[in-house]
Coordinates of C-alpha atoms and ligand atoms in Angstrom, one line a residue:
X80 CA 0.0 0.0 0.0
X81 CA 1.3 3.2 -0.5
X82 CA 1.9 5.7 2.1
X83 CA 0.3 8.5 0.9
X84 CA 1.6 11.1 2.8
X85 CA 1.2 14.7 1.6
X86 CA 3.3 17.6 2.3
X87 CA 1.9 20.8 1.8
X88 CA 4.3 23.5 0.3
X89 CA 3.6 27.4 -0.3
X90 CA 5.1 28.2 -3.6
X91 CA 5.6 32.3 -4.8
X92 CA 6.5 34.0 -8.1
X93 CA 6.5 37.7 -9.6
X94 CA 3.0 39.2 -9.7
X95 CA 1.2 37.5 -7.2
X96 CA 1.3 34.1 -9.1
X97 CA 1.4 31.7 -6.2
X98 CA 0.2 28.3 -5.6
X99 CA 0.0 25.4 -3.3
X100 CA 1.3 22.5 -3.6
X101 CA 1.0 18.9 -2.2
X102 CA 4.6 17.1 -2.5
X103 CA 4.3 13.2 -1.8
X104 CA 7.6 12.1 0.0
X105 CA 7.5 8.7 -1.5
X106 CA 8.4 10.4 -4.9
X107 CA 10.7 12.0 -3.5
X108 CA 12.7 14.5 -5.0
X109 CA 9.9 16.5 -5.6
X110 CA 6.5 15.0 -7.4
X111 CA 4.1 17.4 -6.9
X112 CA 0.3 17.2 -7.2
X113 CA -2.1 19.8 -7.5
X114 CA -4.6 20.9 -4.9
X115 CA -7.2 21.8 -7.1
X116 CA -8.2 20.7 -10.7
X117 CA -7.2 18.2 -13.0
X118 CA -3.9 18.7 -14.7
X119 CA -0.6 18.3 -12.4
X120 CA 1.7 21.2 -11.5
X121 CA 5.2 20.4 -12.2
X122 CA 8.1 22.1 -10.3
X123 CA 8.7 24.7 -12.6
X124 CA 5.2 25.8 -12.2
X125 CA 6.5 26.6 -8.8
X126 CA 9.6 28.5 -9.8
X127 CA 10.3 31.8 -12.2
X128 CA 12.3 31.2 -14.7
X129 CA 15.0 33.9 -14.4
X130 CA 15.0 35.0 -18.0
X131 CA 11.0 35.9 -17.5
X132 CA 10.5 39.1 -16.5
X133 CA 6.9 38.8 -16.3
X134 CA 4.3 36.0 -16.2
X135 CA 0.8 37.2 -18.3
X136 CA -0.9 33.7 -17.8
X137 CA -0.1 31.3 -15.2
X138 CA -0.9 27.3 -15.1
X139 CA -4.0 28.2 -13.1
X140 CA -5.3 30.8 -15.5
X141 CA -4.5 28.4 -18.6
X142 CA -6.5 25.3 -17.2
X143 CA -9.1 27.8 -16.7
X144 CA -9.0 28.5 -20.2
X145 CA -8.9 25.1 -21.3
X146 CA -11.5 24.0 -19.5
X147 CA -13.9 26.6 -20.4
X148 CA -12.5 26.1 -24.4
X149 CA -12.7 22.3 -24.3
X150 CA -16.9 22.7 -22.8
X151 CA -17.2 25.3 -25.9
X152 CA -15.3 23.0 -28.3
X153 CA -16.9 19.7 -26.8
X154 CA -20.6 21.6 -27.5
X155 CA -20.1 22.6 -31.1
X156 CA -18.3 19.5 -32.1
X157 CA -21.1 17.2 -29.9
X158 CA -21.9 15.0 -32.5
X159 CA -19.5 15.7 -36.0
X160 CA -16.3 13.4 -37.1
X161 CA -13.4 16.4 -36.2
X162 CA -10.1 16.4 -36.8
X163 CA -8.3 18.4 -34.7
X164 CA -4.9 19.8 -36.2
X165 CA -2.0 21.4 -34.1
X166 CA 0.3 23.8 -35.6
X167 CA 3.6 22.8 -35.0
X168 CA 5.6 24.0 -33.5
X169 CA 4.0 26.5 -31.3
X170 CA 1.1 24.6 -31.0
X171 CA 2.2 21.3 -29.6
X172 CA 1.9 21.8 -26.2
X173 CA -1.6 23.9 -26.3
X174 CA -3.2 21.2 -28.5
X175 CA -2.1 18.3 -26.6
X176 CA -3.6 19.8 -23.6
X177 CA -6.7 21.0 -25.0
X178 CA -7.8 17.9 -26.6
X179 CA -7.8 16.5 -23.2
X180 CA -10.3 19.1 -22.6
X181 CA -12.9 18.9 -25.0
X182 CA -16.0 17.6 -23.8
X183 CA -18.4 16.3 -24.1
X184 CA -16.4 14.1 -26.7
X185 CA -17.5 14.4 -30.5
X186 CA -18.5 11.3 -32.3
X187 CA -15.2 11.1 -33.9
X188 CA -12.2 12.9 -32.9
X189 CA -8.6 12.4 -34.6
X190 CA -5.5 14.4 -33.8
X191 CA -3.0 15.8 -36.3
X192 CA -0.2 17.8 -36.7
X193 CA 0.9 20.4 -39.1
X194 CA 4.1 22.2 -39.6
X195 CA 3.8 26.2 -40.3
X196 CA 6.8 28.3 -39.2
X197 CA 7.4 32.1 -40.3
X198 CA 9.6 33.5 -37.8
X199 CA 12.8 31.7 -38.0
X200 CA 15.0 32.8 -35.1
X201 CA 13.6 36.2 -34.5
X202 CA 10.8 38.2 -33.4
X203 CA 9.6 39.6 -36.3
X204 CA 7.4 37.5 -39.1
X205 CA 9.6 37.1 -42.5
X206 CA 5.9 36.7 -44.0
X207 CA 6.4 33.9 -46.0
X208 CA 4.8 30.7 -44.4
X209 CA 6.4 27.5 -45.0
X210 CA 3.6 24.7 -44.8
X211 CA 4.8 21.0 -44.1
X212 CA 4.4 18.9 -47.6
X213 CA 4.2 15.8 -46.0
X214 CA 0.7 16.5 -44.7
X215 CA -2.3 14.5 -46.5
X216 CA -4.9 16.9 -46.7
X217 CA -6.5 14.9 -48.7
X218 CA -7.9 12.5 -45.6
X219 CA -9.7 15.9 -44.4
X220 CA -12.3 15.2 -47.0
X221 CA -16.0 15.5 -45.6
X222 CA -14.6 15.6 -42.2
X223 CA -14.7 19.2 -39.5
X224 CA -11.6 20.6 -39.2
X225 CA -10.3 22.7 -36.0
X226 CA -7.0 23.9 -36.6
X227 CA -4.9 24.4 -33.5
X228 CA -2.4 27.2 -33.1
X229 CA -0.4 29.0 -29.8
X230 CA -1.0 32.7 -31.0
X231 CA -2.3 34.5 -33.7
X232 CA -0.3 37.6 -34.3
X233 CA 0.4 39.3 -38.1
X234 CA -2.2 36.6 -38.9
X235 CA -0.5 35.6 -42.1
X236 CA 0.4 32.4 -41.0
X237 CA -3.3 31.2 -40.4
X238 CA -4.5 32.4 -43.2
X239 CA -1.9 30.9 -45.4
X240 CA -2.7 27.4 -43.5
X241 CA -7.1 28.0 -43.7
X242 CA -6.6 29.2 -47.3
X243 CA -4.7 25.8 -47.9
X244 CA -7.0 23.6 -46.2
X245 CA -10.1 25.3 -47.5
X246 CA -9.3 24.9 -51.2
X247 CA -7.2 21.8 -51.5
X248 CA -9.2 19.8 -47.6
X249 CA -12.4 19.3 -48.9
X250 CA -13.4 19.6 -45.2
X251 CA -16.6 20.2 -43.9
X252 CA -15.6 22.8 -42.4
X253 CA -12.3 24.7 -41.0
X254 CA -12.3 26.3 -37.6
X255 CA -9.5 27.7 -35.9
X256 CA -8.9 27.6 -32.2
X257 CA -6.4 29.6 -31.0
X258 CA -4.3 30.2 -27.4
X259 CA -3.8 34.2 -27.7
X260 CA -5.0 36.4 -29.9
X261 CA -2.5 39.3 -30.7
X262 CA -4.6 41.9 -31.9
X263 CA -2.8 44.9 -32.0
X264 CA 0.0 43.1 -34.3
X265 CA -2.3 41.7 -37.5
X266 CA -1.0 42.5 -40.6
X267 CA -3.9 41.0 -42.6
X268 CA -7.9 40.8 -41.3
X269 CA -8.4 37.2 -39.6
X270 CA -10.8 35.9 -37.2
X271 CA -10.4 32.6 -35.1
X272 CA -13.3 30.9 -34.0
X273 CA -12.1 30.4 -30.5
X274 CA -9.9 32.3 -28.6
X275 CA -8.2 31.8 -25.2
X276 CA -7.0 35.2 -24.2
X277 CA -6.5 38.6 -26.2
X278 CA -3.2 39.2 -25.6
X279 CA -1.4 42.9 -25.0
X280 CA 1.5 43.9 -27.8
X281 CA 4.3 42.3 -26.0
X282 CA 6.6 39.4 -27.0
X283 CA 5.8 36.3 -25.4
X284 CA 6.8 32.7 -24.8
X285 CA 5.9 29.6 -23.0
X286 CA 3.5 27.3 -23.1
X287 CA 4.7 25.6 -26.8
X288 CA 6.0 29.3 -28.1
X289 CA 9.1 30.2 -28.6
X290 CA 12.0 33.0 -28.8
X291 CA 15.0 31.0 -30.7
X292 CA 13.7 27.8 -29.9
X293 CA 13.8 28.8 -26.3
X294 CA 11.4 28.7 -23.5
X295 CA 8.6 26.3 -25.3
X296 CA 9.0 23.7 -22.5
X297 CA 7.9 26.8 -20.0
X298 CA 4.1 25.6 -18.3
X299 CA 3.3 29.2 -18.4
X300 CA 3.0 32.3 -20.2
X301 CA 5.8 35.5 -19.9
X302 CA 7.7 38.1 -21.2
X303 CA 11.6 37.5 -21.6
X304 CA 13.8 39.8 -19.7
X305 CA 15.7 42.9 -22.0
X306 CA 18.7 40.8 -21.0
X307 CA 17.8 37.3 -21.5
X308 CA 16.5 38.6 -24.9
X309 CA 19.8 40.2 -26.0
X310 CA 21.7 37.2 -24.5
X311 CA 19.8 34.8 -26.5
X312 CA 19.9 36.9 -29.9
X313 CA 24.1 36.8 -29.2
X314 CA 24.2 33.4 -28.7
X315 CA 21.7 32.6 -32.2
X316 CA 23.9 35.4 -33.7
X317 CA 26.8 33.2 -33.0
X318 CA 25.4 29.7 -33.6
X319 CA 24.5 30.9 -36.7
X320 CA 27.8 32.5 -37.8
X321 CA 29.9 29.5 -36.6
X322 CA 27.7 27.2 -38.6
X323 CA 28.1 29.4 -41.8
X324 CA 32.2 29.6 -41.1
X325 CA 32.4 25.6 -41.0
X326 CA 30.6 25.1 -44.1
X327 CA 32.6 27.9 -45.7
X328 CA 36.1 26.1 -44.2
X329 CA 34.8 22.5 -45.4
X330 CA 34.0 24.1 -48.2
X331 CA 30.7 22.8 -48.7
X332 CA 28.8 26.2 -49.7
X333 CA 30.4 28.8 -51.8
X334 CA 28.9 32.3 -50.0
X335 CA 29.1 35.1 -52.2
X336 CA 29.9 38.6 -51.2
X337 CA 26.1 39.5 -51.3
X338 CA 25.1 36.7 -49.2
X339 CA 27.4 37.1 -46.3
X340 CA 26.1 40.8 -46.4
X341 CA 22.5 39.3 -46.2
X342 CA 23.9 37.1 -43.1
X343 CA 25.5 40.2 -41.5
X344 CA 21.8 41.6 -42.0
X345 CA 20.1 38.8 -40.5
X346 CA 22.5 38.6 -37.6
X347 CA 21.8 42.2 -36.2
X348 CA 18.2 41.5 -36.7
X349 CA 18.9 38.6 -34.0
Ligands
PRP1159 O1 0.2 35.4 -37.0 P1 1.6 35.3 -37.3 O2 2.4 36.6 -37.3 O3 1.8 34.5 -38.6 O4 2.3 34.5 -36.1 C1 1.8 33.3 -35.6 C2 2.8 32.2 -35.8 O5 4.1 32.5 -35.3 C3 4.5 31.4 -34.5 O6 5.1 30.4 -35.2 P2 6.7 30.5 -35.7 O7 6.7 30.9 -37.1 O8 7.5 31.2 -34.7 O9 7.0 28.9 -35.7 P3 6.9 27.8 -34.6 O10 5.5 27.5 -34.4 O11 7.7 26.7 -35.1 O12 7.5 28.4 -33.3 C4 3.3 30.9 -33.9 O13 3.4 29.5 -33.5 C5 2.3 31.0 -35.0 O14 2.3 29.8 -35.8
HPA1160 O1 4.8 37.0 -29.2 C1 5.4 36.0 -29.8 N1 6.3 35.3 -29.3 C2 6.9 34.2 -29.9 N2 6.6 33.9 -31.2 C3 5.6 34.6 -31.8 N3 5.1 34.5 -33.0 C4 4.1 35.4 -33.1 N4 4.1 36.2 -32.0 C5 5.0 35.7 -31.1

């Protein structure tokens, strides 16, 4: 039998985002279990990352969220054959969550994923939307489709992905459900269907979204630090120039003039 024997802990971080925790010895070195709700808290949930600055949605506020998404979600979708498709790779960690949510349970429900990336290693969209050709779109033929996605911001890169699926899908229908909802920052007119929080004009990451590839793994939602920003931009900055001098030394890519002005370009832009 085990000895279940619960430890109660009073956790703190910036901004009044504090929690409590139950820690059960026998796990020892620190399995934690929620007091309220369903999802578990993990020990980060616990501790500020020190490149965040500022947390905008905490684990609390986001299973709120989901909840009240997945009973919205679970209505619509009651009795249809859906096919739920996460944008990767922001949208992993929302959409594997959410699904988890979303009940009741339609009739049919299968789970996808898409690759859509426009940012590169930056903060700024380069526009142009590169969408994963391994994806069958044909199978989303006379099915509903609810297309997944961590943050809606210049809004290109859904509608690049809704435009896709709406002419080549065949769906039933396309929906998008979508985390945040960057108003301020759209550079074309797009709607989502579902929305989890409008969110202010400030870079953010956590939660499945990125800066650099950084800070996905985060179980909440923040602003980066000045510093940590700059710090990470240096380090991409020289990641990427040591990968371009290798291939220029092996001499595996001939880099004209033009292009290693083009990388200087790209490298101040972090
Ligand atoms: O509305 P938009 O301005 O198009 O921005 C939204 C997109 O930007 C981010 O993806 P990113 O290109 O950074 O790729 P990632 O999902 O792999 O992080 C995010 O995950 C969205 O897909
Ligand atoms: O605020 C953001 N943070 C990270 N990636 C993004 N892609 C669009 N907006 C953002």
């Amino acid at each position: 039998m085990l000895l279940r024997k619960a430890v109660s802990a009073r956790c703190g971080v910036q901004g009044g985002f504090s929690v409590a925790l139950k820690c059960n010895p026998r796990f020892n070195s620190g399995s934690y279990v929620r007091t309220v709700g369903a999802a578990s808290l993990t020990k980060q949930s616990a501790t500020l990352h020190p490149d965040i600055g500022k947390v905008l949605y905490t684990q609390e506020q986001l299973e709120e969220c989901l909840q009240r998404l997945g009973s919205q979600i679970g209505r619509d979708y009651a009795d249809k054959h859906v096919v739920v498709i996460g944008v990767l790779k922001g949208g992993f960690m929302f959409c594997a969550d959410l699904v988890r949510h979303i009940h009741p349970v339609p009739s049919i429900m299968e789970v996808d994923f898409f690759k859509a990336s426009s940012y590169g290693s930056g903060m700024e969209t380069s526009g142009r939307v590169k969408l994963d050709s391994g994806f069958d779109i044909s199978s989303l033929s006379g099915k509903h489709v609810l297309v997944v996605e961590d943050i809606v911001d210049s809004g290109l890169t859904l509608t690049n992905v809704v435009a896709l699926l709406e002419s080549k899908g065949h769906a039933s229908s396309v929906k998008v459900c979508t985390l945040l909802d960057k108003r301020a920052r759209r550079k074309v007119q797009f709607e989502a269907d579902y929305v989890g929080f409008t969110c202010p004009d400030e870079f953010v990451v956590g939660f499945g979204i990125d800066y650099s590839e950084m800070y996905r793994f985060l179980p909440y939602i923040g602003v980066p630090t000045e510093a940590a920003i700059a710090r990470v931009a240096a380090e991409a900055d020289s990641t990427r120039a040591a990968r371009m001098r290798r291939l220029v030394e092996d001499n595996e890519v001939f880099v004209s003039d033009d292009e290693r002005g083009k990388e200087g370009e790209t490298a101040q832009r972090g």
